[in-house]
C-alpha atoms as one frame of an Amber mdcrd trajectory, in Angstrom:
protein
  12.354  25.206 -60.001  14.500  22.112 -60.653  13.194  21.853 -64.209  13.974
  25.528 -64.894  17.497  25.231 -63.448  18.228  22.130 -65.514  16.727  23.632
 -68.677  19.093  26.600 -68.400  22.199  24.386 -68.181  24.357  23.155 -71.009
  24.307  19.343 -71.362  27.989  19.208 -70.396  27.372  21.011 -67.115  24.421
  18.772 -66.263  26.518  15.642 -66.637  29.499  16.969 -64.673  27.885  18.801
 -61.741  25.412  17.981 -59.001  21.734  18.278 -60.055  20.926  21.260 -57.793
  23.857  23.398 -58.880  23.041  26.733 -60.480  23.428  27.103 -64.261  26.872
  28.483 -65.081  26.705  29.950 -67.612  22.968  30.380 -68.140  22.011  29.244
 -71.624  18.767  29.234 -73.592  20.185  26.753 -76.074  17.905  23.921 -74.905
  14.808  25.984 -75.615  15.965  27.069 -79.046  16.954  23.498 -79.906  13.395
  22.325 -79.264  12.114  24.628 -81.991  14.570  23.564 -84.663  13.614  21.235
 -87.509  14.989  18.274 -85.548  12.337  18.436 -82.834   9.843  21.031 -84.157
   8.169  21.532 -80.793   5.747  24.046 -82.291   3.594  21.175 -83.565   2.988
  19.496 -80.172   2.221  22.844 -78.560  -0.270  23.719 -81.314  -1.942  20.288
 -81.203  -2.186  20.403 -77.401  -3.595  23.934 -77.357  -6.241  23.081 -79.958
  -7.178  19.876 -78.151  -7.515  21.665 -74.809  -9.614  24.486 -76.284 -12.058
  22.077 -77.927 -12.333  19.816 -74.881 -12.714  22.664 -72.396 -15.468  24.253
 -74.486 -17.267  20.947 -75.016 -16.998  19.757 -71.430 -17.953  23.058 -69.796
 -20.975  23.667 -72.023 -22.303  20.121 -71.726 -21.549  19.927 -67.983 -23.321
  23.219 -67.260 -26.403  22.210 -69.241 -26.568  18.733 -67.692 -25.962  19.995
 -64.152 -28.630  22.681 -64.579 -31.126  20.079 -65.759 -30.323  17.643 -62.953
 -30.245  20.347 -60.308 -33.227  22.584 -61.072 -35.525  21.012 -63.669 -38.069
  18.320 -62.896 -38.552  15.395 -65.284 -39.332  11.687 -64.908 -36.373   9.555
 -63.839 -34.144  12.528 -63.039 -32.560  11.033 -59.914 -32.164   7.554 -61.425
 -30.449   8.920 -64.521 -28.178  11.182 -62.477 -27.014   8.556 -59.989 -26.580
   5.960 -62.734 -24.386   8.372 -64.657 -22.470   9.294 -61.513 -21.824   5.609
 -60.829 -19.618   5.505 -63.940 -16.972   7.258 -61.832 -16.291   3.843 -60.298
 -15.190   2.450 -63.680 -11.394   2.827 -64.058 -10.404   4.770 -67.160  -7.956
   2.015 -68.139 -10.858  -0.405 -68.597 -12.335   1.715 -71.393  -9.094   2.244
 -73.321  -9.213  -0.914 -75.452 -12.911  -0.616 -76.434 -12.454   3.072 -77.258
  -9.350   2.355 -79.302 -11.105  -0.435 -81.205 -14.149   1.699 -82.003 -12.215
   4.755 -83.098  -9.745   2.730 -85.161 -12.650   0.993 -86.902 -14.115   4.434
 -87.611 -10.832   5.558 -89.180 -10.017   8.088 -86.452  -6.583   6.795 -85.484
  -3.919   9.492 -85.879  -6.535  12.211 -86.292  -7.549  15.218 -84.242 -11.044
  13.779 -83.866  -9.565  10.672 -82.267  -7.956  12.839 -79.593 -11.086  14.763
 -78.611 -14.226  12.743 -79.419 -14.163  10.367 -76.394 -13.858  13.264 -73.918
 -15.893  15.969 -75.627 -18.915  15.788 -73.323 -19.189  16.540 -69.621 -17.609
  14.264 -67.040 -19.602  12.824 -64.104 -17.348  14.674 -61.662 -17.947  18.055
 -63.334 -21.703  17.524 -63.519 -21.877  16.455 -59.867 -19.809  19.447 -58.745
 -21.914  21.943 -60.682 -25.211  20.314 -59.736 -24.511  20.654 -56.036 -23.620
  24.333 -56.447 -26.652  25.035 -58.636 -28.932  23.431 -56.046 -27.580  25.801
 -53.390 -28.791  28.820 -55.369 -31.780  30.387 -53.565 -35.015  29.286 -55.228
 -36.439  32.773 -54.671 -34.030  34.220 -57.243 -35.122  31.720 -59.869 -38.774
  32.343 -59.026 -38.258  36.089 -59.364 -36.592  35.603 -62.742 -39.489  33.400
 -63.849 -42.015  36.043 -62.802 -40.048  38.585 -64.851 -40.538  36.364 -67.875
 -37.174  34.591 -68.010 -37.212  31.154 -69.571 -35.086  28.154 -68.718 -31.973
  29.257 -70.607 -32.225  32.893 -69.508 -32.409  31.828 -65.865 -29.265  29.784
 -66.447 -27.422  32.616 -68.202 -28.460  35.564 -66.025 -28.856  33.910 -62.595
 -27.032  30.611 -62.290 -23.797  31.340 -64.129 -23.060  34.768 -62.561 -23.706
  33.388 -59.065 -21.414  30.403 -59.605 -18.406  32.031 -61.257 -15.876  30.818
 -58.642 -16.796  27.152 -59.067 -16.865  27.557 -62.860 -13.351  29.027 -62.735
 -12.190  26.110 -60.585 -13.741  23.614 -62.966 -12.143  25.401 -65.909  -8.723
  25.127 -64.278  -9.214  21.436 -63.419 -10.301  20.648 -66.972  -7.405  22.534
 -68.567  -4.808  20.895 -66.313  -6.283  17.429 -66.840  -6.399  17.692 -70.622
  -3.080  19.543 -70.958  -1.341  16.755 -69.014  -3.128  13.950 -70.861  -0.633
  11.292 -71.918  -1.928   7.730 -72.101  -4.810   8.244 -74.518  -2.933  10.543
 -76.966   0.018   8.149 -77.020  -2.337   5.281 -77.918  -4.680   6.842 -80.455
  -2.293   9.314 -82.113   1.327   8.080 -82.022   2.223   9.787 -85.317   4.639
  12.722 -84.787   2.298  15.209 -86.469  -0.351  14.508 -83.814   1.883  14.293
 -80.741   0.675  16.332 -77.794   3.224  18.058 -75.585   3.434  15.246 -73.016
   4.065  12.591 -75.672   6.599  14.800 -77.447   8.436  15.372 -74.163   8.550
  11.644 -73.427   9.911  10.973 -76.913  12.980  13.101 -76.123  14.191  10.210
 -73.990  15.290   6.795 -75.154  16.115   3.549 -73.418  19.860   4.180 -73.424
  20.148   7.976 -73.543  18.173  10.752 -71.928  18.434  14.297 -73.190  17.612
  15.588 -69.738  18.334  19.246 -70.371  16.001  19.117 -73.371  13.416  17.173
 -71.370  13.492  19.764 -68.618  13.204  22.573 -71.174  10.158  20.881 -72.655
   8.738  20.331 -69.171   9.216  24.006 -68.349   7.400  25.007 -71.530   4.568
  22.626 -70.660   4.277  23.958 -67.095   4.375  27.672 -67.958   0.776  28.009
 -69.277  -0.599  26.128 -66.256   1.238  28.410 -63.819  -0.080  31.483 -65.625
  -3.613  30.072 -65.619  -3.449  29.380 -61.897  -2.260  32.915 -61.162  -5.062
  34.386 -63.274  -7.795  32.353 -61.552  -6.263  32.275 -58.073  -8.836  34.620
 -56.558 -11.794  32.695 -57.986 -10.354  29.404 -56.750  -9.925  30.826 -53.252
 -13.512  32.051 -53.303 -14.799  28.639 -54.391 -12.950  26.988 -51.489 -14.533
  29.478 -49.100 -17.974  28.748 -50.526 -17.397  25.019 -50.102 -16.305  25.439
 -46.460 -19.460  27.426 -45.661
């Protein structure tokens, strides 16, 4: 609410009134300014949207396949591989930044779209663990019945597992979108060029050490928050259902 109120104020009013005062008059000038040639905020929005779409698709597909294999299929070393992979959650993300940057820069991926998405394209340990535990709670009788009907491994996943776990998939989708949409550190390191700025980096660049365009910053923040609010409202029922399933 504070960001919306500030975004609708003129810069002069923001500097001369208390922060929580209502906009008077209400102006959309900060939003229109962001889309002028000076700031060209269309580019960060487009880059962020493309990055999120690619990462969400890659992470969900790979996480579902890996969790299904770890949760229902039997193969040598399954538990060792799973718990070893899960142990990587204990490695702070900051530790991997320099090696990742060095490798991708050496590969010529600095200031490229590939540099933004390649390190995070596959499933995360958290997502695989979350899905695996839900897949394992699926009654074995349903999978056995599908097998008797002639369903193979992938058909059991598509027609049994995924429909029965829609709430947790919706929750994971929301978590992944929010995480990637708000990503800041990695994009600011690997793609500092203006043409590859994501929305968080572009918003931060509206400020400087000695001057902060706070009405513009709040307008950019409002634009960045709007898709996440809409996404939460769309998936609110599924998220509530997933919480209920977890409590049971």
